[in-house]
Coordinates of C-alpha atoms (C1' of nucleotides) in Angstrom, one line a residue:
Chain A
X1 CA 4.7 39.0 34.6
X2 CA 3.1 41.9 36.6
X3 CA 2.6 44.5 33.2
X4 CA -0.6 45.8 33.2
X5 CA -1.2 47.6 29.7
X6 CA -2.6 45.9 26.6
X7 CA -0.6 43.5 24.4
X8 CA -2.6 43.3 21.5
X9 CA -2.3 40.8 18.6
X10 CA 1.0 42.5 17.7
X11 CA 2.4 44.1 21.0
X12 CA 0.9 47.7 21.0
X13 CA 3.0 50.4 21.3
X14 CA 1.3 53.4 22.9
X15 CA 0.3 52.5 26.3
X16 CA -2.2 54.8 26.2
X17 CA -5.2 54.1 27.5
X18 CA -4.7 52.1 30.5
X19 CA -7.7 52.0 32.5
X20 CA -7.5 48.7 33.7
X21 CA -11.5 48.1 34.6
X22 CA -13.2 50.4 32.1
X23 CA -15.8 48.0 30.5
X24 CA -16.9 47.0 34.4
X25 CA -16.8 50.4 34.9
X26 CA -19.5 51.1 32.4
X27 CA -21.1 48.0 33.0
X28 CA -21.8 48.9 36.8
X29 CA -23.3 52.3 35.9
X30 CA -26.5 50.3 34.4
X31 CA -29.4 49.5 35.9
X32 CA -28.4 46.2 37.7
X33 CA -30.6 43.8 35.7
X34 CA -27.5 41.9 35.2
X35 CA -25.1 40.3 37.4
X36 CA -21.6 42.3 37.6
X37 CA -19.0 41.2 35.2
X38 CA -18.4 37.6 35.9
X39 CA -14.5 37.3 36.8
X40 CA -13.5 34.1 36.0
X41 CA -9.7 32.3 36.5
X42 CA -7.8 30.1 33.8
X43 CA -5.4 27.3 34.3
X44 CA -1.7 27.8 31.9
X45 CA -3.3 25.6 29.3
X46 CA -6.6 26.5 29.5
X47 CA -8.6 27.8 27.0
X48 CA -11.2 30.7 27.1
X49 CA -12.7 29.5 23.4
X50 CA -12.1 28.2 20.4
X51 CA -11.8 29.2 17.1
X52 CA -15.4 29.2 15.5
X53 CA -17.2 29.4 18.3
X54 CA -19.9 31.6 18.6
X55 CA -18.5 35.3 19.8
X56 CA -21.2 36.1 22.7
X57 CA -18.6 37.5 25.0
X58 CA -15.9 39.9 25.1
X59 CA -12.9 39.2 27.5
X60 CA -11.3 41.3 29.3
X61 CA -7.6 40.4 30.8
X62 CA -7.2 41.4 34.4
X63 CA -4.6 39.2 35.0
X64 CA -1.9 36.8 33.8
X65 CA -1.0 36.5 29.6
X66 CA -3.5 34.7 26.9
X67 CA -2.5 33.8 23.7
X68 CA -4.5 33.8 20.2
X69 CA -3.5 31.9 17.7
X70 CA -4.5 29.8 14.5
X71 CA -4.2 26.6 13.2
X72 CA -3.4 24.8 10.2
X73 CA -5.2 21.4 9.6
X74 CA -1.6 19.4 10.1
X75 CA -1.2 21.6 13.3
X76 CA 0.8 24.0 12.3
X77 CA 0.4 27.3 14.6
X78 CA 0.5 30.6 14.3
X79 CA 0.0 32.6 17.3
X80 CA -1.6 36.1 16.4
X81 CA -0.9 37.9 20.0
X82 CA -0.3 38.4 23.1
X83 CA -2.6 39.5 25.8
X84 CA -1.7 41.2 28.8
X85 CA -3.8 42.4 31.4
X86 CA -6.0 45.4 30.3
X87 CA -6.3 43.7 26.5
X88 CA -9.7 43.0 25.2
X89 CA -10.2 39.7 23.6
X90 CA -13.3 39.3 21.0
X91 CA -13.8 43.0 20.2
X92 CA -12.9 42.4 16.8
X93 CA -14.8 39.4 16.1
X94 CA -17.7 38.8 13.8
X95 CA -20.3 36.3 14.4
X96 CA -17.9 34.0 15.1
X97 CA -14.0 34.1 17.0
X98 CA -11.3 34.4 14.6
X99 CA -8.6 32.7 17.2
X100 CA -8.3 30.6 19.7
X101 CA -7.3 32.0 23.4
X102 CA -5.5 30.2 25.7
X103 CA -3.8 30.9 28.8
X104 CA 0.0 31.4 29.5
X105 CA 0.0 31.4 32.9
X106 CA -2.5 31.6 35.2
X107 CA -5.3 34.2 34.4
X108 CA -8.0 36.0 35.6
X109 CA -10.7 37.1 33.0
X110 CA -13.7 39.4 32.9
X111 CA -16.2 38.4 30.6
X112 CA -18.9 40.3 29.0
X113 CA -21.8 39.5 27.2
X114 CA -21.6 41.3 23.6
X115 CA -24.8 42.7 24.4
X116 CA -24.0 43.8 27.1
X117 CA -21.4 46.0 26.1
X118 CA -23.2 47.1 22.9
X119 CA -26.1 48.5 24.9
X120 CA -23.6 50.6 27.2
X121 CA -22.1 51.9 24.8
X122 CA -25.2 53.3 22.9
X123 CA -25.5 54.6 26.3
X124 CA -21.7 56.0 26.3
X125 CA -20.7 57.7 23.3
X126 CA -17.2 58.0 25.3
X127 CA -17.1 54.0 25.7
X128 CA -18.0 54.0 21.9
X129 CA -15.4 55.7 20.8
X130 CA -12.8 54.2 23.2
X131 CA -14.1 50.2 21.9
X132 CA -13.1 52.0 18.1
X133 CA -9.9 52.9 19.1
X134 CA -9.2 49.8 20.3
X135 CA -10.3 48.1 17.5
X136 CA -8.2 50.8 15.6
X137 CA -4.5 49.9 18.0
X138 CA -5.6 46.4 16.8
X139 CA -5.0 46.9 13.1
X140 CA -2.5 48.9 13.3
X141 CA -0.5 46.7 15.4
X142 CA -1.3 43.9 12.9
X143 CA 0.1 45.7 10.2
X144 CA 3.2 45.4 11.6
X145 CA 3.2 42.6 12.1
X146 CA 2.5 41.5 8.4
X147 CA 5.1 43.7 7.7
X148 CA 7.4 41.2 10.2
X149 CA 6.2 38.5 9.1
X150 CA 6.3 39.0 5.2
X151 CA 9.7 40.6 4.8
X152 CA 11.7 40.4 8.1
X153 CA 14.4 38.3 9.0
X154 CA 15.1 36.1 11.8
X155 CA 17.3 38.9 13.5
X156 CA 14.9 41.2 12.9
X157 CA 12.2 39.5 13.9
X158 CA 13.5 38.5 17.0
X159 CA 14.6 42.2 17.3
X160 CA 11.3 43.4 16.9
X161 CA 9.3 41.2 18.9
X162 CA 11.9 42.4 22.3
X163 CA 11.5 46.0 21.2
X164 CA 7.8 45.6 21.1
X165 CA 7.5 44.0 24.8
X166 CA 9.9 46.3 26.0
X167 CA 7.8 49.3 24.7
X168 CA 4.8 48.0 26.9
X169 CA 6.8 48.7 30.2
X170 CA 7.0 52.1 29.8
X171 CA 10.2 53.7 29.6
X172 CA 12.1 52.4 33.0
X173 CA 15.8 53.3 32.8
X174 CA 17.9 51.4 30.3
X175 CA 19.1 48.8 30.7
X176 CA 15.5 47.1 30.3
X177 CA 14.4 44.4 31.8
X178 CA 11.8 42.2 30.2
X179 CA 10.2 39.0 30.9
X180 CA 8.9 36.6 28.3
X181 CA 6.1 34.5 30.4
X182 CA 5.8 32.2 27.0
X183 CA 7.7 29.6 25.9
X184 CA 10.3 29.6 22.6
X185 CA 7.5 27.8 20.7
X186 CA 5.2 30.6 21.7
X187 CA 8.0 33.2 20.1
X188 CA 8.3 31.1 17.0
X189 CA 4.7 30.8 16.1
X190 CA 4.4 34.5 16.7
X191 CA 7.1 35.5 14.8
X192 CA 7.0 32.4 11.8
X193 CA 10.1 30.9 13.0
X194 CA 10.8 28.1 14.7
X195 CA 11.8 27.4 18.6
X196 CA 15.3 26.2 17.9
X197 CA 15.8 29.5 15.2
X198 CA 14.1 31.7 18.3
X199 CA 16.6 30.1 20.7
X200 CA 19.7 30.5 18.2
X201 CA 19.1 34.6 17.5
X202 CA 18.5 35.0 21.1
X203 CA 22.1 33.2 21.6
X204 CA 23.3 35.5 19.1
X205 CA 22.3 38.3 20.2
X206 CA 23.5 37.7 23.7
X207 CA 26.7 37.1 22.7
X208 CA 26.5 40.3 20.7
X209 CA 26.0 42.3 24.1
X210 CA 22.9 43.5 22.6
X211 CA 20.9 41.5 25.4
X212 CA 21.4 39.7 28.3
X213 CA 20.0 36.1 29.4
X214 CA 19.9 36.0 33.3
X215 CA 17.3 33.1 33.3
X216 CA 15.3 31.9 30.2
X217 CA 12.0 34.0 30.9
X218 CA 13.8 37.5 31.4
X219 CA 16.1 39.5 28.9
X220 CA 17.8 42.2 29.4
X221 CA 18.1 44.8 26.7
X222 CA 21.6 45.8 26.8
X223 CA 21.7 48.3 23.6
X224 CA 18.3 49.4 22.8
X225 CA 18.8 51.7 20.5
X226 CA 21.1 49.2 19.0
X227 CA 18.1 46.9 18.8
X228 CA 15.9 49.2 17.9
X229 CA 18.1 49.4 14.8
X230 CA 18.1 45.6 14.2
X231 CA 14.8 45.9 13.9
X232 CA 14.2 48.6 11.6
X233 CA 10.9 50.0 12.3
X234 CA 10.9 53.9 12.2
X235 CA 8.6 53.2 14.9
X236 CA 8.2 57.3 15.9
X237 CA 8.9 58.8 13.0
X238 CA 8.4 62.7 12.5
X239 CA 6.0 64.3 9.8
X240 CA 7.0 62.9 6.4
X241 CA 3.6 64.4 5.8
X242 CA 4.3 67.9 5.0
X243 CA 6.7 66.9 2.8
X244 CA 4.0 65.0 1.1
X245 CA 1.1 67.6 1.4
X246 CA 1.2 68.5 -2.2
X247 CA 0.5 66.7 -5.2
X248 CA -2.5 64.6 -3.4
X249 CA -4.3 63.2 -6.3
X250 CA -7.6 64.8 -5.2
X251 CA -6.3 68.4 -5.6
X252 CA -6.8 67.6 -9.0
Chain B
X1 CA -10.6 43.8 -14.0
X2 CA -14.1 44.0 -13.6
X3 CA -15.2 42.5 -10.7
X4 CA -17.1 44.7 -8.0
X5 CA -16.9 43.3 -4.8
X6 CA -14.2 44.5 -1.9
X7 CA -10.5 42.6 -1.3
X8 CA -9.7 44.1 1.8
X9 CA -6.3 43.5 3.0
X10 CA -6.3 39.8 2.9
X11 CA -8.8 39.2 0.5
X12 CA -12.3 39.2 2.4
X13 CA -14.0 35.7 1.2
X14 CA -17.8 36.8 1.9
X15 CA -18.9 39.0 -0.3
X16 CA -21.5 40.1 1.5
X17 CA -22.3 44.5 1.4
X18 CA -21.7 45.0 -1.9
X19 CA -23.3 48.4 -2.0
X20 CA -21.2 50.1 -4.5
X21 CA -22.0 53.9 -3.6
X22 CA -22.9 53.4 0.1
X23 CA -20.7 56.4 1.5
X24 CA -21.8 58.6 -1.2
X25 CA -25.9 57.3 -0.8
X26 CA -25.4 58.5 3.3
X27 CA -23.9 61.4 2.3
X28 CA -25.7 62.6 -0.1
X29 CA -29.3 61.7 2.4
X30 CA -27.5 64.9 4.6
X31 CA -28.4 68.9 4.0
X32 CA -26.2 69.6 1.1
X33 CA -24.0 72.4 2.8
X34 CA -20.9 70.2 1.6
X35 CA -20.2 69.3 -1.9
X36 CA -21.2 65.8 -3.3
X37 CA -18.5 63.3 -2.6
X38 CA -15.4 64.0 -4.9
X39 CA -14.4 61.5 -7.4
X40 CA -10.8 62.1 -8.6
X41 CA -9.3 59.8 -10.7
X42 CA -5.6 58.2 -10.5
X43 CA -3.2 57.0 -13.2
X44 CA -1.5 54.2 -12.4
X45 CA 1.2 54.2 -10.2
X46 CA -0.1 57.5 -8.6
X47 CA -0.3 57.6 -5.0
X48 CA -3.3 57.9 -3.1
X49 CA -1.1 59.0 0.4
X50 CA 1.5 57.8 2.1
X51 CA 1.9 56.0 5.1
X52 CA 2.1 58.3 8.1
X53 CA 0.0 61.3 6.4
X54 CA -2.5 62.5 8.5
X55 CA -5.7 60.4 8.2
X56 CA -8.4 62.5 7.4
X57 CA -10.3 61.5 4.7
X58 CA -11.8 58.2 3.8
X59 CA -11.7 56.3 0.6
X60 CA -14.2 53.8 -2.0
X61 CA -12.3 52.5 -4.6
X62 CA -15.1 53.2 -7.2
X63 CA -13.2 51.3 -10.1
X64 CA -9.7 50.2 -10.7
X65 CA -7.5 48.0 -8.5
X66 CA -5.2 49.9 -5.2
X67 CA -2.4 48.2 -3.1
X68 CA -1.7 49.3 0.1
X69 CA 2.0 48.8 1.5
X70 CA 4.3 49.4 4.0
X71 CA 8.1 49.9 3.6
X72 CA 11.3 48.9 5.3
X73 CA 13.8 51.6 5.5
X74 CA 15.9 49.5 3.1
X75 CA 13.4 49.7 0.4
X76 CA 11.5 45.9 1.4
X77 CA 7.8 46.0 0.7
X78 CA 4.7 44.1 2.3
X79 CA 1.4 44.4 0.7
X80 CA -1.0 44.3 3.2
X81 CA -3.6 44.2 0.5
X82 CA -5.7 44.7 -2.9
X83 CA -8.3 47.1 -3.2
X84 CA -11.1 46.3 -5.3
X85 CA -13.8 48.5 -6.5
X86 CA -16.1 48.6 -3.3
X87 CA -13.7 48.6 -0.8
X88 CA -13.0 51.4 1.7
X89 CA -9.8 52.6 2.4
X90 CA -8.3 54.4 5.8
X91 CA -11.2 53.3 7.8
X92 CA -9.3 51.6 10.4
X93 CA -6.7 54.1 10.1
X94 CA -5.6 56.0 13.6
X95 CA -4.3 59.5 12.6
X96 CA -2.1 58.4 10.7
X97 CA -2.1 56.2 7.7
X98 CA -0.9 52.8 8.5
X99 CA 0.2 52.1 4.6
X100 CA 1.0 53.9 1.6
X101 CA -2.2 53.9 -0.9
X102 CA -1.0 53.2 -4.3
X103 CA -3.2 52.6 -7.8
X104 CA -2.2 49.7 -9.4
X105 CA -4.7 50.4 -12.6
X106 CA -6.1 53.5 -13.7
X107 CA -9.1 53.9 -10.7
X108 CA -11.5 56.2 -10.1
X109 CA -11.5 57.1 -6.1
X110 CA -14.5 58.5 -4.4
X111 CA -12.9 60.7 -1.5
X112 CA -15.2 61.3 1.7
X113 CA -13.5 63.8 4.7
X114 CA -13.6 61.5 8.1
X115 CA -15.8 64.2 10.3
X116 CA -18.5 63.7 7.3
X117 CA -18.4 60.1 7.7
X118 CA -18.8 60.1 11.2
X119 CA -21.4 62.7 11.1
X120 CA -23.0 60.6 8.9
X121 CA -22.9 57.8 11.1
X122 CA -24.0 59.5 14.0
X123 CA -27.3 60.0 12.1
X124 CA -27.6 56.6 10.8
X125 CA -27.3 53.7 12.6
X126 CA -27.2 51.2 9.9
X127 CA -24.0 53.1 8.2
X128 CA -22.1 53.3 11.8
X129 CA -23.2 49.5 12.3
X130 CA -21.9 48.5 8.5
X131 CA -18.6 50.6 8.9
X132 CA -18.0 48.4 12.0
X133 CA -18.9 45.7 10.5
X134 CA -16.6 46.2 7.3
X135 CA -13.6 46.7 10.3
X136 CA -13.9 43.2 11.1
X137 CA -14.2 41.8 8.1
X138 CA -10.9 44.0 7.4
X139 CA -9.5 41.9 10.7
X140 CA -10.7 39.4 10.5
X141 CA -9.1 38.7 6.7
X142 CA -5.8 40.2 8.0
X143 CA -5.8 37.0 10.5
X144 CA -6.0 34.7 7.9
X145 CA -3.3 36.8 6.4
X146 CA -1.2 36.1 9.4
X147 CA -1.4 32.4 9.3
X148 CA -0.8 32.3 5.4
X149 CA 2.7 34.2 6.6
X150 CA 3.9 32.7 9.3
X151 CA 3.5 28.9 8.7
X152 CA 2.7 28.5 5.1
X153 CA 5.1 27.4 2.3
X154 CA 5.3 29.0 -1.0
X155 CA 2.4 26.8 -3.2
X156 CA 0.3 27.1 -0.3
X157 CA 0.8 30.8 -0.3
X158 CA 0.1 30.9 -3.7
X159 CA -2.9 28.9 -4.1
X160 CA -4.6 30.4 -1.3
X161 CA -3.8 33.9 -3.2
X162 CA -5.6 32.3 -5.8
X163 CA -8.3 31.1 -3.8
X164 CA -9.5 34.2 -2.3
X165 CA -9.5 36.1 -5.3
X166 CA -11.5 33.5 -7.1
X167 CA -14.0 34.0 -4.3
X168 CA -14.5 37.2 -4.8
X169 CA -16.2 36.3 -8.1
X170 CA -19.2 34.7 -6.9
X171 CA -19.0 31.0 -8.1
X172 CA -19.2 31.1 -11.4
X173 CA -19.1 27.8 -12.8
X174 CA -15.7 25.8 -12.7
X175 CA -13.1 26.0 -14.3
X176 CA -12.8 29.7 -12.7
X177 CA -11.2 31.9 -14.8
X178 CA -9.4 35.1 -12.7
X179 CA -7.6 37.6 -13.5
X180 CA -4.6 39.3 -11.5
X181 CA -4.4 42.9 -12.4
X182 CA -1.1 42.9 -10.4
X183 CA 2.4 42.2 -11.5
X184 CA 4.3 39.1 -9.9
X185 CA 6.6 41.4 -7.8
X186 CA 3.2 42.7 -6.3
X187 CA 2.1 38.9 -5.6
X188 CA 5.7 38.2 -4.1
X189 CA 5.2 41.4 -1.8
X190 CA 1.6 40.3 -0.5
X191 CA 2.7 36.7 0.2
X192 CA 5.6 37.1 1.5
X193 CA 7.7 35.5 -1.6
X194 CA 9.7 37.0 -4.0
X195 CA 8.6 37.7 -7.5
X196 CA 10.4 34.6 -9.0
X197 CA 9.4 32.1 -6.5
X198 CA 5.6 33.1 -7.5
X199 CA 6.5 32.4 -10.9
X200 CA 8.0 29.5 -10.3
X201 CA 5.0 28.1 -8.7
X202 CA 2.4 29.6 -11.0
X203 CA 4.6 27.2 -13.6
X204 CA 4.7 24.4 -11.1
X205 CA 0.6 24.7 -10.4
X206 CA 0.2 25.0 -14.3
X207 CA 2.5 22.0 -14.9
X208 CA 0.8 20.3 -12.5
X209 CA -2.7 21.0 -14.2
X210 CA -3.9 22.6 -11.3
X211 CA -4.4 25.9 -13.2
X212 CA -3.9 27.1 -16.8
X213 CA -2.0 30.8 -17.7
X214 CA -3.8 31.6 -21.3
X215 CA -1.7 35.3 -20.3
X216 CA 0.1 36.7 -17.8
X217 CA -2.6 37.7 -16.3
X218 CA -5.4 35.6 -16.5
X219 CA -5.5 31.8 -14.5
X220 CA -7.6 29.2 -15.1
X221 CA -8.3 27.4 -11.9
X222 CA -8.8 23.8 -13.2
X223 CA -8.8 22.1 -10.0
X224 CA -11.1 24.4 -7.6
X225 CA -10.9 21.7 -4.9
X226 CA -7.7 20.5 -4.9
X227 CA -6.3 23.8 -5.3
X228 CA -8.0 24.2 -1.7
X229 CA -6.5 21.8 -0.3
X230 CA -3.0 23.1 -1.5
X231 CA -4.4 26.0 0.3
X232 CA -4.7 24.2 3.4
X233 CA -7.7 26.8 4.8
X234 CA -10.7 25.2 6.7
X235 CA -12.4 28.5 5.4
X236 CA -16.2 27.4 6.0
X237 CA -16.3 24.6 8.5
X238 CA -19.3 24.0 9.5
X239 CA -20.1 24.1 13.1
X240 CA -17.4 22.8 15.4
X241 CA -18.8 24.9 18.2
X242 CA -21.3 22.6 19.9
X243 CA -18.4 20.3 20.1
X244 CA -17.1 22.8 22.2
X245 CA -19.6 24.4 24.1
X246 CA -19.3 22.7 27.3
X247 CA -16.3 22.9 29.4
X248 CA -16.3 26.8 28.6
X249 CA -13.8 27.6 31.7
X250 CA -16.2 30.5 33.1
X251 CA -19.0 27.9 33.7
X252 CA -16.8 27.1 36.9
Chain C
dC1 C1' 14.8 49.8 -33.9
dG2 C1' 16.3 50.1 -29.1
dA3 C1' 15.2 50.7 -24.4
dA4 C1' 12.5 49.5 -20.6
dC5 C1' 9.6 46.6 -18.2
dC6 C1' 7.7 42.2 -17.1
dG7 C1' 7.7 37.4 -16.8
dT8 C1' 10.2 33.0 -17.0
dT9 C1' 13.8 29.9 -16.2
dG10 C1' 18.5 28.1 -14.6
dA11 C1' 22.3 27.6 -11.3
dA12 C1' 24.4 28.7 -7.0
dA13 C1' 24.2 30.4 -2.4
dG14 C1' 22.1 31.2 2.0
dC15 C1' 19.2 31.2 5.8
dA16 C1' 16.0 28.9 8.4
dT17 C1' 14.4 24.3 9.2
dT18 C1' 14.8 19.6 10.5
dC19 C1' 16.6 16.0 13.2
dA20 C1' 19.0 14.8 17.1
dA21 C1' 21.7 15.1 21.2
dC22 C1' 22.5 17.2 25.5
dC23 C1' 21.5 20.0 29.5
dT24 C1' 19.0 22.1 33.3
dC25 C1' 15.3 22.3 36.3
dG26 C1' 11.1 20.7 39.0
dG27 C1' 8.4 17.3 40.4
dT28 C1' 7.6 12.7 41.8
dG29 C1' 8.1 8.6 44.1
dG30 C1' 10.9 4.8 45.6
Chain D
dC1 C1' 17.5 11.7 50.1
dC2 C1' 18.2 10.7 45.7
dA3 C1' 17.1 8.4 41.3
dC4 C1' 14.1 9.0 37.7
dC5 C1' 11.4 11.4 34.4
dG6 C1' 9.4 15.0 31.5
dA7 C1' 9.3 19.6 29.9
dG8 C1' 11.7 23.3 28.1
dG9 C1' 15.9 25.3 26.4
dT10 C1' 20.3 25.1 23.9
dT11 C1' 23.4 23.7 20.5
dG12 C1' 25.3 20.9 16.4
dA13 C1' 25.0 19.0 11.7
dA14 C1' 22.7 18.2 7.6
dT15 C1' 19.0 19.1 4.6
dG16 C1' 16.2 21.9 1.9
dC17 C1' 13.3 25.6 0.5
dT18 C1' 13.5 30.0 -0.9
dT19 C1' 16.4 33.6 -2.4
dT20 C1' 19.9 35.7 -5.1
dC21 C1' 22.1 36.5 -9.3
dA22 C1' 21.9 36.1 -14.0
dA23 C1' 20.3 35.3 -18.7
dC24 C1' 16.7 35.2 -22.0
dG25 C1' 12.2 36.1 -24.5
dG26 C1' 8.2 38.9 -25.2
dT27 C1' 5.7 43.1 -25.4
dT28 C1' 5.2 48.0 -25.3
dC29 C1' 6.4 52.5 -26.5
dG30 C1' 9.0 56.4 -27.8

DNA sequence: CGAACCGTTGAAAGCATTCAACCTCGGTGG
DNA sequence: CCACCGAGGTTGAATGCTTTCAACGGTTCG
């Protein structure tokens, strides 16, 4: 419950980039026509926006976890990330939010008016590039995740989803330990299963030694490496581009 | 086979920026010290690059139809999406590819090196502001994308597959004929299905006069709207936002 | 003409879901 | 203080949707 790098829609794995107040800290080197950042706290159920509405602001988490997610007209949900502390919310939207955010637990949010942060950074190439790369860890952490949720089963999905939280804390000693501040449900709509199939794998895999269960909310990752097997993502891989170098259709 | 408008990864619905030779119109405005934009052509199953090549240069499918996937060690495949003629490929890509770029049909690529882009950009707002803009739209389909995945049964994947590609052909008169220049393995691996169950479907939707299947190839959409509703996507609600607009939590 | 590829269709199997019961834990109030 | 209650988690049994395995027909191409 006390990360503080960026869970983005599918659990980022570089940590890179942790700088927990960087917007405010571009913010406050403008002429003060504004107010500072407003900071502002959330309730567990709460919700920031909805879905549709108009995308003014951009969030920033400074504390607690949000989640995105989607809905089907019969209510059917599928929860597109996680946010942690440091994550920006709304960065990626268009005119209007593409998600809904709600809070976990208890939050604390910075919000930013879009305007804001588009005139700092025309100011702040640096701030520019950063909001790119974000956008950037965004996509490519959704790929994944269509790559989870298309082909993946529930092992592996299960698997995958621990690996990814783990990789946020970054690299205690193994054992990990790793707290899940959601609920099953929350699991299940972010990995298309549902609670009771969450609950089940998570049963399994304790009594596979691969993890441990010491309270509902905290796992302990017993095997990693065997996980990180289950879960079959060459996550690091080396240069399979060398290999590939030649016979680029362009060299035509 | 024909159509000109982008199908980012999950099948962008606006088909709004439909300049064709955008890239190559910016570049070409700059001092000619580079060559014009390279078109090279690919046959079709030749691969653009692969997943986890260095990402330096950037793509504009110019005519033909490109999937981008990823791979599971054991050979599984998810499309993350089609690439029609007008869509841009590896702009959201880190330094690395996310996917492996592969030509479905014969295409003709128009290849653009990333530091001319962005020098290009620098120079023009308007192309740094659309490249942004086609990001989210990139997002902001791969969300949908993520719904359709995680909580959506077969016939709703498939109609809402064959929703979004009918709206890429801008409303043409019902019935809406379409044609799928992919094979039904390729289908399976975008929704999520495998290439029988999207048959089976397809003959299930046909026998259900939903659709018609002169060819392989080619569906009739006979029933636009209930074929939507199969679909199960709220895709242009109107405004649900003033609904909303009070009790935004940071008006504490 | 035969091989290969693609799409379709049938039958059986499997994995996740659904439905339901039970349990634990906190909070509340009698 | 303890009974009651609701929420969340776990587990069992049955169902079912999708997959798997297999066969068949059509088309293309060497």
């Amino acid at each position: 419950m006390s990360q503080n790098s960026a869970l983005v829609p599918a659990l980022d794995k570089q940590p890179h980039h942790r700088l927990h107040p960087v917007l405010a800290a571009f913010a406050g080197s403008e002429p003060r026509h504004l107010p500072a950042p407003l900071i502002s706290r959330l309730q567990p159920h709460e919700i920031l926006f909805y879905q549709g509405d108009a995308a003014n602001h951009i969030f920033e988490v400074v504390e607690g976890v949000i989640r995105l997610y989607r809905l089907l007209p019969d209510g059917r949900r599928a929860i597109a990330g996680f946010l942690y502390p440091g994550g920006l919310i709304g960065l990626s939207s268009n005119h209007r939010y593409a998600c809904t955010a709600e809070a976990i637990t208890a939050a604390r949010i910075r919000r930013h008016t879009r305007s804001q942060i588009e005139a700092a950074a025309r100011r702040h190439p640096e701030l520019s590039g950063w909001l790119l790369q974000h956008m950037r860890d965004e996509l490519a952490a959704v790929m994944n995740h269509l790559l989870l949720l298309g082909r993946k089963n529930a092992q592996e999905r299960v698997a995958s989803f621990l690996i990814a939280v783990a990789q946020k804390k970054t690299a205690c000693g193994r054992p990990l330990s790793v707290d899940l501040p959601m609920s099953r449900a929350d699991i299940g709509d972010y990995l298309g299963l549902t609670l009771e199939t969450v609950s089940r794998v998570l049963a399994k895999l304790k009594a596979a030694r691969l993890i441990a269960l010491p309270a509902p909310h905290q796992v302990l990752l017993l095997q990693y490496d065997a996980l990180r097997e289950l879960a079959g993502e060459d996550d690091d891989e080396p240069a399979a581009e060398t290999l590939t170098a030649q016979n680029k259709p362009w060299t035509h």
